[in-house]
Coordinates of C-alpha atoms and ligand atoms in Angstrom, one line a residue:
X118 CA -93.8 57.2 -40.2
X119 CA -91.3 55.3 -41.9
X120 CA -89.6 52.0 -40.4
X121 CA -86.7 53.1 -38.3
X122 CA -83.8 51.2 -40.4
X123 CA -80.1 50.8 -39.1
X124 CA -77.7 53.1 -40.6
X125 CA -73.7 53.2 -40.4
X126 CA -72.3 56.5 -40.6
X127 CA -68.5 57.0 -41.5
X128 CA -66.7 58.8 -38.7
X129 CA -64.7 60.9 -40.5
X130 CA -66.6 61.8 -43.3
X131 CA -70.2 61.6 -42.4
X132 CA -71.2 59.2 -45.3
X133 CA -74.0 57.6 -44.3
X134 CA -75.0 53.7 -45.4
X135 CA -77.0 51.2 -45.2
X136 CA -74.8 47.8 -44.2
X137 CA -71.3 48.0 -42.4
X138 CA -68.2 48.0 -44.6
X139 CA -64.7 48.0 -44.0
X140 CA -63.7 51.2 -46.0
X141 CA -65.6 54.2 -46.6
X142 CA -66.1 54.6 -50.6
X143 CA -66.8 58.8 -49.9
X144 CA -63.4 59.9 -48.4
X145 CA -61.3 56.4 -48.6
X146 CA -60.3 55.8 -44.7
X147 CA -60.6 52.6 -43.4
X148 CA -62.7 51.4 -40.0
X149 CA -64.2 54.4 -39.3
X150 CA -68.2 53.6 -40.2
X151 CA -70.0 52.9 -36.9
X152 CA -73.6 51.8 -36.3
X153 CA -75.7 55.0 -35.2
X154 CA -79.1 55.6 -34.8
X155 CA -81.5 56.7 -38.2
X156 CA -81.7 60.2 -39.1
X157 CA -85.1 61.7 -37.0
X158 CA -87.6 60.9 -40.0
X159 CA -89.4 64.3 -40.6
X160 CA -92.9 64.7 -39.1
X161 CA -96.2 64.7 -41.0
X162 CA -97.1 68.2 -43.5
X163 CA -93.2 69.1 -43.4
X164 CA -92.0 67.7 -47.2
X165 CA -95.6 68.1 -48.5
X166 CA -95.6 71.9 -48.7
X167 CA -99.0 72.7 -47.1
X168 CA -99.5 74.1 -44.3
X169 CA -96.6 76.5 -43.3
X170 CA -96.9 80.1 -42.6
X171 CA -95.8 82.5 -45.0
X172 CA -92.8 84.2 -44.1
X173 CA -92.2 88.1 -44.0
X174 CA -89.1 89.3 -46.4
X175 CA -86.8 92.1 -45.6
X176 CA -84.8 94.1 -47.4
X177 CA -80.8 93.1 -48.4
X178 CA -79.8 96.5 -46.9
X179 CA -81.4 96.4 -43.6
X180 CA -80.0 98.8 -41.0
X181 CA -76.9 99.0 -42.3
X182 CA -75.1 98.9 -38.6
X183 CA -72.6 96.2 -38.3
X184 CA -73.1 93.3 -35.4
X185 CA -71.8 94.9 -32.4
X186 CA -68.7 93.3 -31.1
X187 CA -67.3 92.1 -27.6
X188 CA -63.6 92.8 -27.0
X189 CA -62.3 89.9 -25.1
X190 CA -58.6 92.0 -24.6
X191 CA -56.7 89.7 -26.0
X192 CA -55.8 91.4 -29.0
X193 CA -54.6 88.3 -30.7
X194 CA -57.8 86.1 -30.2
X195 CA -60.2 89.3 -31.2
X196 CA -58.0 89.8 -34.4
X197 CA -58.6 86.3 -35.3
X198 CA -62.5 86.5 -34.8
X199 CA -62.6 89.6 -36.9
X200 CA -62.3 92.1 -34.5
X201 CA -64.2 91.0 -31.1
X202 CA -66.9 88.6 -30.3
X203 CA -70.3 88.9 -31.9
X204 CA -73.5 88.0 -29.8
X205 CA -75.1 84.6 -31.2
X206 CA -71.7 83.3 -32.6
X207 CA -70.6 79.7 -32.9
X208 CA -66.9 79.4 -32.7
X209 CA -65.2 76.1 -32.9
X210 CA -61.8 75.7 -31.6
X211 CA -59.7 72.8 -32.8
X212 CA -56.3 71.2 -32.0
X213 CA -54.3 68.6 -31.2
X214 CA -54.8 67.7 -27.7
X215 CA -52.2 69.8 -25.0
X216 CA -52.2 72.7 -27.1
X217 CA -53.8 74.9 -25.1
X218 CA -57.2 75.3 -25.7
X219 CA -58.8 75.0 -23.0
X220 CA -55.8 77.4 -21.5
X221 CA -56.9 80.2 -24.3
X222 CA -60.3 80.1 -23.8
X223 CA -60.3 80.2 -19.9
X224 CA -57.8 83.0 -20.0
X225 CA -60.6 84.8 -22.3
X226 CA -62.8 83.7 -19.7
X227 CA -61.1 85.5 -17.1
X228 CA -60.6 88.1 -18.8
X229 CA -64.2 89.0 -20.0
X230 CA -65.5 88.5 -16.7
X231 CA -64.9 91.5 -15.7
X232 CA -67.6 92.7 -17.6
X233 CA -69.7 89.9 -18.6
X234 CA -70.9 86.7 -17.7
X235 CA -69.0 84.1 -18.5
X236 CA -70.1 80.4 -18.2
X237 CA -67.5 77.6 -18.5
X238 CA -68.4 73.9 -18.9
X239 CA -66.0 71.2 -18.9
X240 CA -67.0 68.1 -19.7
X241 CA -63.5 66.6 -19.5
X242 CA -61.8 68.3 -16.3
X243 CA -62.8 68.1 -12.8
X244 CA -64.2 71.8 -11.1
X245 CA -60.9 71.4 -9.0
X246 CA -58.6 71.3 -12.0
X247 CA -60.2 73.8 -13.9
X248 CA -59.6 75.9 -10.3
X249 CA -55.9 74.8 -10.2
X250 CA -55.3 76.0 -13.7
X251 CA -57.1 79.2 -13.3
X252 CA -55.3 79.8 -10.2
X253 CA -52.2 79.3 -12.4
X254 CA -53.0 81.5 -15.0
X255 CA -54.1 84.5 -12.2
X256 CA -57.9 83.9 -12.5
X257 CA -58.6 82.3 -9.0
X258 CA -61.4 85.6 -8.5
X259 CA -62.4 86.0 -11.4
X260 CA -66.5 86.0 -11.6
X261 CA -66.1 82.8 -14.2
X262 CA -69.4 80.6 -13.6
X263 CA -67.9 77.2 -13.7
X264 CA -69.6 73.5 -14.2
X265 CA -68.7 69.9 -15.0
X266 CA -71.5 68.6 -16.7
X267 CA -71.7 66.8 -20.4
X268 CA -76.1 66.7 -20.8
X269 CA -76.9 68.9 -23.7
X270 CA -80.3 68.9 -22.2
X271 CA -79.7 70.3 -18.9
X272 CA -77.0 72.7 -20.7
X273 CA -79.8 74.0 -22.7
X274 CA -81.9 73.9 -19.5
X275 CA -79.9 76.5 -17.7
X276 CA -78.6 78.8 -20.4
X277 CA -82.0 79.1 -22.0
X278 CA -83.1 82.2 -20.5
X279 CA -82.1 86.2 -21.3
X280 CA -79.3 87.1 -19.8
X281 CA -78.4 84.0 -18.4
X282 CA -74.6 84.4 -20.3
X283 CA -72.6 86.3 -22.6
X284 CA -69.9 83.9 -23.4
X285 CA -70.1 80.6 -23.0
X286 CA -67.7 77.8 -23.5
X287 CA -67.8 74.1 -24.0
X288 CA -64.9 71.8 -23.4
X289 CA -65.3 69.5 -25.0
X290 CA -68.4 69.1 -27.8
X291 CA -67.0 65.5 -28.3
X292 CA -67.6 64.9 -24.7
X293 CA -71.1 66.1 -24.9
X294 CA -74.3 64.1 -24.5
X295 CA -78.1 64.6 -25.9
X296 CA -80.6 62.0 -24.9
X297 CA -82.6 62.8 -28.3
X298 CA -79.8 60.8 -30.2
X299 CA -79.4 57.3 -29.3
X300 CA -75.5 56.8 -30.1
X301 CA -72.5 57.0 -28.1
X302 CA -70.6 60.6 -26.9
X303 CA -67.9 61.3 -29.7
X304 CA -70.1 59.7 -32.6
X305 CA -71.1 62.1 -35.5
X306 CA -75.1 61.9 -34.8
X307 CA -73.8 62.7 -31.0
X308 CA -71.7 65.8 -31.9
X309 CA -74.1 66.9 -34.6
X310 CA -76.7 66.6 -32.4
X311 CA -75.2 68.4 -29.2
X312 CA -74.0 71.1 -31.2
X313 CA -76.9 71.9 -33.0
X314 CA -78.5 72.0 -29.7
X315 CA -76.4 74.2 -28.2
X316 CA -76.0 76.7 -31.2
X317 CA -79.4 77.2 -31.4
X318 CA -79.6 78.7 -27.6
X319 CA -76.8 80.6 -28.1
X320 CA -78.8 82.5 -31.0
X321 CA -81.8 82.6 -29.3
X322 CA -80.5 84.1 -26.2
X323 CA -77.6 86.0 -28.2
X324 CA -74.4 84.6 -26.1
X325 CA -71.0 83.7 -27.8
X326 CA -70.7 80.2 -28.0
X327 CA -67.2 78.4 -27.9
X328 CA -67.1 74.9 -28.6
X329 CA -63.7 72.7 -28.2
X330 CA -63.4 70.4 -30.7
X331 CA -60.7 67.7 -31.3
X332 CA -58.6 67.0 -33.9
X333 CA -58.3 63.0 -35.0
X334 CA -54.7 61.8 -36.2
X335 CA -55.7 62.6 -39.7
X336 CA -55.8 66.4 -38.9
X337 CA -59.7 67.1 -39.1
X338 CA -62.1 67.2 -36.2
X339 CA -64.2 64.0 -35.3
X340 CA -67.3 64.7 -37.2
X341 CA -65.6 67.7 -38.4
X342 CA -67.5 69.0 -42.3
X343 CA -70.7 68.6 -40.3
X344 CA -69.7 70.5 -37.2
X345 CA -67.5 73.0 -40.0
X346 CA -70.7 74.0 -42.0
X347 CA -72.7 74.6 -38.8
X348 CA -70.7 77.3 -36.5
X349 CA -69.7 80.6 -37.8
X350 CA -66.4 80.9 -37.2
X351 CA -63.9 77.8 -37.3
X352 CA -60.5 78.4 -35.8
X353 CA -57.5 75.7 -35.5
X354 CA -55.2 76.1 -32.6
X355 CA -51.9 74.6 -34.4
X356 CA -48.5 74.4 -32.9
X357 CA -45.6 72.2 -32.3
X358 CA -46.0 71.0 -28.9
X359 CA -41.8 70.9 -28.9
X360 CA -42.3 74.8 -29.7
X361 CA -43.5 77.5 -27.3
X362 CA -45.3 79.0 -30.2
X363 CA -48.8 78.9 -30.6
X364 CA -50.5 79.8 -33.6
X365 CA -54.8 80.4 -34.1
X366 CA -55.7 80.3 -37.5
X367 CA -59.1 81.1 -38.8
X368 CA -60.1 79.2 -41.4
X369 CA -63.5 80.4 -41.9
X370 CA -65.6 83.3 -40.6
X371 CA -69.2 84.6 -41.3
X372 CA -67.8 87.8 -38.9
X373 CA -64.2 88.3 -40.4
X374 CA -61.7 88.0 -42.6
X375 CA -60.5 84.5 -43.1
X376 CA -56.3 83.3 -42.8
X377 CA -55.8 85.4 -40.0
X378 CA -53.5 84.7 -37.4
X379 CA -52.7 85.4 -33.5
X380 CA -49.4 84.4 -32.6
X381 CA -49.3 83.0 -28.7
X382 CA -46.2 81.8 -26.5
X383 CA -47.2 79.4 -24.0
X384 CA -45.4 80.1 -20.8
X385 CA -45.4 79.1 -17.5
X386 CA -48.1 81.6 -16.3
X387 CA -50.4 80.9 -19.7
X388 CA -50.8 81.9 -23.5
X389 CA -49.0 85.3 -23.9
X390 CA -49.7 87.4 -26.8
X391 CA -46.8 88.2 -29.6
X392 CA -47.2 91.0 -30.8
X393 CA -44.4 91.0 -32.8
X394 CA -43.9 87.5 -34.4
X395 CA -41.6 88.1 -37.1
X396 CA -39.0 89.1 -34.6
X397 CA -40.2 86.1 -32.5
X398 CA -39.4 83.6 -35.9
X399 CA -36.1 85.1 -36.5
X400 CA -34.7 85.5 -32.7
X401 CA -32.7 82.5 -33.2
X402 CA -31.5 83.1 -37.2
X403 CA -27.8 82.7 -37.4
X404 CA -26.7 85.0 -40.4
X405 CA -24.4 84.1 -43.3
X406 CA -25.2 80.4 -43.0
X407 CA -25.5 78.1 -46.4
X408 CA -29.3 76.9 -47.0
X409 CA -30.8 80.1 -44.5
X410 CA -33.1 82.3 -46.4
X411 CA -36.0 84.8 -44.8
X412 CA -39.1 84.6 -46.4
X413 CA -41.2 87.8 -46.1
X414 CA -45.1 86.5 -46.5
X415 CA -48.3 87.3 -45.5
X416 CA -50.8 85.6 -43.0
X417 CA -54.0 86.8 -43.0
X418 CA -53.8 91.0 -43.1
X419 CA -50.5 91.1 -41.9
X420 CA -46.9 90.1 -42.8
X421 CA -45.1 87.5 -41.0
X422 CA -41.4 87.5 -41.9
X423 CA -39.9 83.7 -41.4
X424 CA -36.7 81.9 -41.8
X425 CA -36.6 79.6 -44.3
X426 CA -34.1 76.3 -43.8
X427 CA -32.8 73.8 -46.2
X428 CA -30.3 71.2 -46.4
X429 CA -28.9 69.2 -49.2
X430 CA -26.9 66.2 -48.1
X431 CA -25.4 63.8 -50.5
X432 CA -27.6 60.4 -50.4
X433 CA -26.7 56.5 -50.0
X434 CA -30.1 55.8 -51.2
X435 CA -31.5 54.9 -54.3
X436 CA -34.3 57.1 -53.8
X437 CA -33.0 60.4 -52.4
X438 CA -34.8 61.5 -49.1
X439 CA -36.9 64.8 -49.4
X440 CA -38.8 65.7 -45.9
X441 CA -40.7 68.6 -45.4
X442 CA -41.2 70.7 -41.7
X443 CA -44.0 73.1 -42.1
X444 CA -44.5 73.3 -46.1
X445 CA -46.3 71.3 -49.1
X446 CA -44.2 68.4 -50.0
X447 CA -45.5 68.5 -53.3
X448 CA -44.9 72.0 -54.0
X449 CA -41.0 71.1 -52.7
X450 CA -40.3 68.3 -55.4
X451 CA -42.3 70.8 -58.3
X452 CA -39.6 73.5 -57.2
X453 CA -37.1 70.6 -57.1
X454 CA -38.1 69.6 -60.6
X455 CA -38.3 73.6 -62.2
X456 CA -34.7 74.3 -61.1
X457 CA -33.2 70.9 -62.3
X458 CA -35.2 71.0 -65.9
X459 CA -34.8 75.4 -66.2
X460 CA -31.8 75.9 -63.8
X461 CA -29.3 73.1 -65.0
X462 CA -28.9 72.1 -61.3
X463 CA -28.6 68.2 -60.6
X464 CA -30.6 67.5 -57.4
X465 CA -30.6 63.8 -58.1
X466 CA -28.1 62.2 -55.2
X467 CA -28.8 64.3 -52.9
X468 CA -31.2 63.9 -49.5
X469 CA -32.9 67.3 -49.4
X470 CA -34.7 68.4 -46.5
X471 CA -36.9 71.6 -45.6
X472 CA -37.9 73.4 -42.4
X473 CA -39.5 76.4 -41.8
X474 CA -38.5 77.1 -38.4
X475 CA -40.6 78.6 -35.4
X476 CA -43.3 75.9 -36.2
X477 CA -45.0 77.9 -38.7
X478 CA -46.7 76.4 -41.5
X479 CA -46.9 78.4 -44.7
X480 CA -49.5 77.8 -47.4
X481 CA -48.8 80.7 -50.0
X482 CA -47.3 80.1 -53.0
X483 CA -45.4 83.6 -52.9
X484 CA -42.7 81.3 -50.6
X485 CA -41.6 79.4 -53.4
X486 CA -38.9 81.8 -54.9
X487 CA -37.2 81.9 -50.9
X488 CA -37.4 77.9 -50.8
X489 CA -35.6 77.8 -54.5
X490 CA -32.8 80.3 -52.5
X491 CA -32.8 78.5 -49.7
X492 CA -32.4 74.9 -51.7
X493 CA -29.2 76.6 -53.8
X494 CA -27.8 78.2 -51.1
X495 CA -27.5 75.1 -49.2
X496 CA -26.6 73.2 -52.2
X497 CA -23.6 75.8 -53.8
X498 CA -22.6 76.3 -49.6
X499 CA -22.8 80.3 -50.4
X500 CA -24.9 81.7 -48.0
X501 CA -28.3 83.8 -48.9
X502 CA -27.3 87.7 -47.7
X503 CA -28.3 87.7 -44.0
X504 CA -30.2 91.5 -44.7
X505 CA -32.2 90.1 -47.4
X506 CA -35.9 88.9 -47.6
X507 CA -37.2 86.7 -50.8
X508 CA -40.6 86.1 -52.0
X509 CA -42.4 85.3 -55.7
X510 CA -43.9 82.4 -56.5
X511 CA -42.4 80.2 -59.2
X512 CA -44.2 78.7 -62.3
X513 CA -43.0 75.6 -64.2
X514 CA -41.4 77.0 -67.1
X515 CA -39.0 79.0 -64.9
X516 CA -40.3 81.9 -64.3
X517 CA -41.0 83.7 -61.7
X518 CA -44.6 85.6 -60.9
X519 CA -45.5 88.7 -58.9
X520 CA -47.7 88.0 -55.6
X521 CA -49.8 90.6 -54.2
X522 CA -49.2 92.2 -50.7
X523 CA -45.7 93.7 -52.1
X524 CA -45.6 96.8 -50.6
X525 CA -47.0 95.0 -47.2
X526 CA -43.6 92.9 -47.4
X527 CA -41.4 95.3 -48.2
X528 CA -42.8 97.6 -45.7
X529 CA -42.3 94.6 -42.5
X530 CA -38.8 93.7 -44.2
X531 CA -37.7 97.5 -43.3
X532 CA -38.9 97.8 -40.3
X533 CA -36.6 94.6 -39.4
X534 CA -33.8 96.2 -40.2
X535 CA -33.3 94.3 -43.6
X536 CA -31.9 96.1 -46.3
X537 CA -32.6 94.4 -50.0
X538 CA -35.6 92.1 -51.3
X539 CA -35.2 89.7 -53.8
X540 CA -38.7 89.7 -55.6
X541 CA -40.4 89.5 -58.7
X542 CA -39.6 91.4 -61.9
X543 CA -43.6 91.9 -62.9
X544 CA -44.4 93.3 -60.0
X545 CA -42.1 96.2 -60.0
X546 CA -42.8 96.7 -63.6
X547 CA -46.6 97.0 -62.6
X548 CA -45.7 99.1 -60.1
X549 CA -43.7 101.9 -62.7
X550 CA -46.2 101.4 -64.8
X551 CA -48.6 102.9 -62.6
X552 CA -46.0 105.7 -61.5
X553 CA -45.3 104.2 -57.9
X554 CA -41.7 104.9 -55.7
X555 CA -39.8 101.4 -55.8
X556 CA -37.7 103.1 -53.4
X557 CA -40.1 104.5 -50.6
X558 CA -39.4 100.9 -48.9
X559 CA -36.0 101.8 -48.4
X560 CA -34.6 98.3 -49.5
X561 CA -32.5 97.7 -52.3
X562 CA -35.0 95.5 -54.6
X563 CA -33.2 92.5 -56.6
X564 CA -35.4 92.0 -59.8
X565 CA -35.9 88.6 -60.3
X566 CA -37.6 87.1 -63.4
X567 CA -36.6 83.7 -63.6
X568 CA -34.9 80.8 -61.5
X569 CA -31.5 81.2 -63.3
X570 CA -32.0 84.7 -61.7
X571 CA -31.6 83.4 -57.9
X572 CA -29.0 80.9 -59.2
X573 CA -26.5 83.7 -60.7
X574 CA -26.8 85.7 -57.2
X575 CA -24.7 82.4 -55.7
X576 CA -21.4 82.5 -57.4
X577 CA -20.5 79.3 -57.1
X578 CA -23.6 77.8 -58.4
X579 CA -21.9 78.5 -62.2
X580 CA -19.8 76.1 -61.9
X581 CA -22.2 73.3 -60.4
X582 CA -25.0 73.9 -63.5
X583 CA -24.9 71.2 -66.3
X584 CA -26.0 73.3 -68.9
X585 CA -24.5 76.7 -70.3
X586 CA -26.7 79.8 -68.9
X587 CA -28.6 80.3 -71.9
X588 CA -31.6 83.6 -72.4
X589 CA -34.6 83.0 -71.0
Ligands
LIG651 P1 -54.5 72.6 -22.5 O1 -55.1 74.0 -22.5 O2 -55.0 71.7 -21.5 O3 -54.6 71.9 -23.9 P2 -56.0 71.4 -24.7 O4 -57.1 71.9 -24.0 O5 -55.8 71.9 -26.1 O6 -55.9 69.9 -24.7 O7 -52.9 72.8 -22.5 C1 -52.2 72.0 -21.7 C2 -50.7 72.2 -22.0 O8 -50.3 73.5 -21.8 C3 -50.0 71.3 -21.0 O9 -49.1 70.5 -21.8 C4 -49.3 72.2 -20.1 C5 -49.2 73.5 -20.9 N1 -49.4 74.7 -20.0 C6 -48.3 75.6 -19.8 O10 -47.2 75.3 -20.4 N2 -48.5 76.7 -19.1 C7 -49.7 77.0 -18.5 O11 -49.8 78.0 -17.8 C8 -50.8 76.1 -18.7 C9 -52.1 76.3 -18.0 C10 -50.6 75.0 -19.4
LIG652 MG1 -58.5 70.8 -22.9

């Protein structure tokens, strides 16, 4: 066997090296390599090829029936994991501490119980707060087997034979222990190692495994690519703890598609399901206000209309402020940049800032044409109609390009009670050309091919424009 050397693992990353430094030369970050025990050297006839068993191969197309799946009745959470709960999953959980997770998944608990058994292990509560909470949340008889424990090995120990669980959930895997790894609770080899553990019952005896993870400050979970790459499904609880809203985002799934999302309130009596979020994100929309616009996107399989905010403020700085609330701030200033070099507009004095409110934070490009309407609304002081939605993404000569999920938009934007879509020109010319019904919708479309296309909608941008409106 080879001599058992000292190795320092980055905390973030996973990098592994040989001496300690100071910064991490794989992802950059600063103090976060730790001493942890070697890697388990592999044992004798493993690397040499000799010796193993052949193994049998099956065909790609097997059976052809799809896993079956558990419904845990809250619509929201069974969306997210593609449609139910398949037996022998790993799902991680991550968020910010106080979001709720361990709320969400003892609520699932108590729900499931009904019909399966549900094992809950909290390696960070006390049994009598877990009891207070449930009591809170309505559970105090539900059939939830409950423990406080944090050794992997006697976890393994008691789940490791048939039909000892269905569902099982562990809060915290950073609180977690294995004996086989030598290195503190919380430390990659630790987290790696307990959750390897545990996955590997949960296969073997076909339960549903949750684990809790935490997010560090930076946004990722502690030992988070390694922990990523071995569950099935990873899902980020994200949220402003200021907001009520709660919002569980799938960000990858062996069972289901990924960038869905379950909306969730948190109320006094728990996490309540929204069934309806678009109406939920523009309850408190005041129409016919400068710098408002609604953004009809897409989250997952389903649209999610939002309100878009801006504000444009003159600026006694040098360097004008731009901040960002639930958005790319690089995208921003490349939007900033298109309509000062294609629209004529002169951003330069001004403090700009960008919200998208409700907490939500949007990732598709198709929101950059409703930012561009909110940023001249607020900047000419006309407002953006209050019955119109806006979405098309924005390239840097000007333009503006189609997105897909049109008729998906269109469709939610109705259904609202909004009455005309500003949106790209392509895609309603794709859509003639293939001999589709621009009007089924019911909206009034506005054909937009180009910035100077938003800007000419706000009739006092003309004046505000340093160049003449030339063809585009
Ligand atoms: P929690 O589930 O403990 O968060 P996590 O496990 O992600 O750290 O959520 C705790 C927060 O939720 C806490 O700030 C109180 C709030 N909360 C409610 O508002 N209503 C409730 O019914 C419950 C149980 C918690
Ligand atoms: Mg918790």
């Amino acid at each position: 066997m080879a001599k058992a050397t000292k190795s320092f693992v980055c905390q973030s990353c996973g990098a592994a090296y040989t001496r300690w430094q100071g910064k991490c030369d794989s992802c950059n970050e600063w103090n976060t390599i730790a001493e942890e025990a070697p890697r388990e050297v592999m044992p004798k006839g493993v690397s040499g090829g000799k010796g193993g068993r052949s193994i049998a191969f099956v065909d790609l197309k097997g059976t052809g029936t799809p896993p079956p799946r558990r419904s845990t009745t809250i619509g929201e959470l069974d969306r997210v994991c593609g449609g139910g709960l398949v037996a022998g999953a790993a799902i991680l959980v991550g968020g910010d501490p106080g979001i709720g997770k361990s709320t969400l998944l003892l609520e699932a608990c108590g729900k499931l119980a009904a019909h399966a058994t549900c094992v809950y292990i909290t390696g960070e509560e006390a049994v009598d707060q877990v009891r207070l909470r449930a009591q809170r949340l309505g559970y105090a008889n539900a059939n939830v087997k409950l423990a406080a424990a944090t050794n992997v090995r006697d976890i393994v120990a008691s789940l490791d034979e048939a039909g000892a669980a269905d569902v099982v959930v562990i809060d915290s895997i950073q609180t977690m222990f294995s004996d086989t790894a030598d290195s503190a609770p919380g430390t990659v080899t630790q987290v790696r190692t307990c959750a390897h553990e545990l996955i590997r019952v949960a296969k073997r005896r076909g339960f549903t495994l949750f684990l809790v993870g935490h997010v560090t400050k930076e946004g990722t979970l502690a030992g988070p690519r390694v922990l990523e790459h071995m569950v099935d499904t990873v899902l980020y609880f994200e949220g402003d703890r200021g907001h009520q809203f709660r919002i569980l985002r799938a960000v990858k799934n062996r069972f289901g598609p990924t960038d869905e999302i379950g909306v969730f309130e948190m109320t006094d009596g728990g996490l309540k399901e929204v069934l309806n979020p678009s109406a939920l994100f523009l309850a408190e929309r005041r129409g016919n206000v400068s710098g408002s616009c609604v953004f009809a996107g897409i989250e997952g399989t389903r649209p999610v209309l939002v309100e878009i905010q801006a504000l444009v403020a003159p600026s006694a700085l040098g360097t004008p402020r731009r901040a960002v609330v639930g958005w790319d701030s690089a995208r921003l200033n490349m939007i900033i940049a298109v309509m000062e070099a294609r629209g004529g507009l002169a951003f330069g004095a001004h403090d700009i800032y960008l919200n998208v409110a409700g907490g939500l934070r949007i990732s598709e490009p198709a929101a950059d044409l409703a930012v561009a309407a909110a940023l001249v609304s607020a900047f000419s002081g006309d407002p953006v109609p209050a019955d119109a939605v806006v979405f098309g993404e924005i390239g840097l000569s000007g333009e503006v390009r189609a997105v897909a999920q049109r008729d998906l938009r269109l469709k939610e934007a109705a259904k609202l009670g909004f009455h005309q879509a500003w949106m790209p020109r392509q895609a309603r010319d794709a859509a003639k050309a293939r001999g589709k019904d621009d009007t089924k919708s019911g909206l009034a479309l506005k054909d937009m091919g180009h910035v100077q296309d938003v800007m000419s909608q706000f009739a006092s941008v003309a004046g505000m424009q340093n160049f003449q409106r030339g063809g585009h």
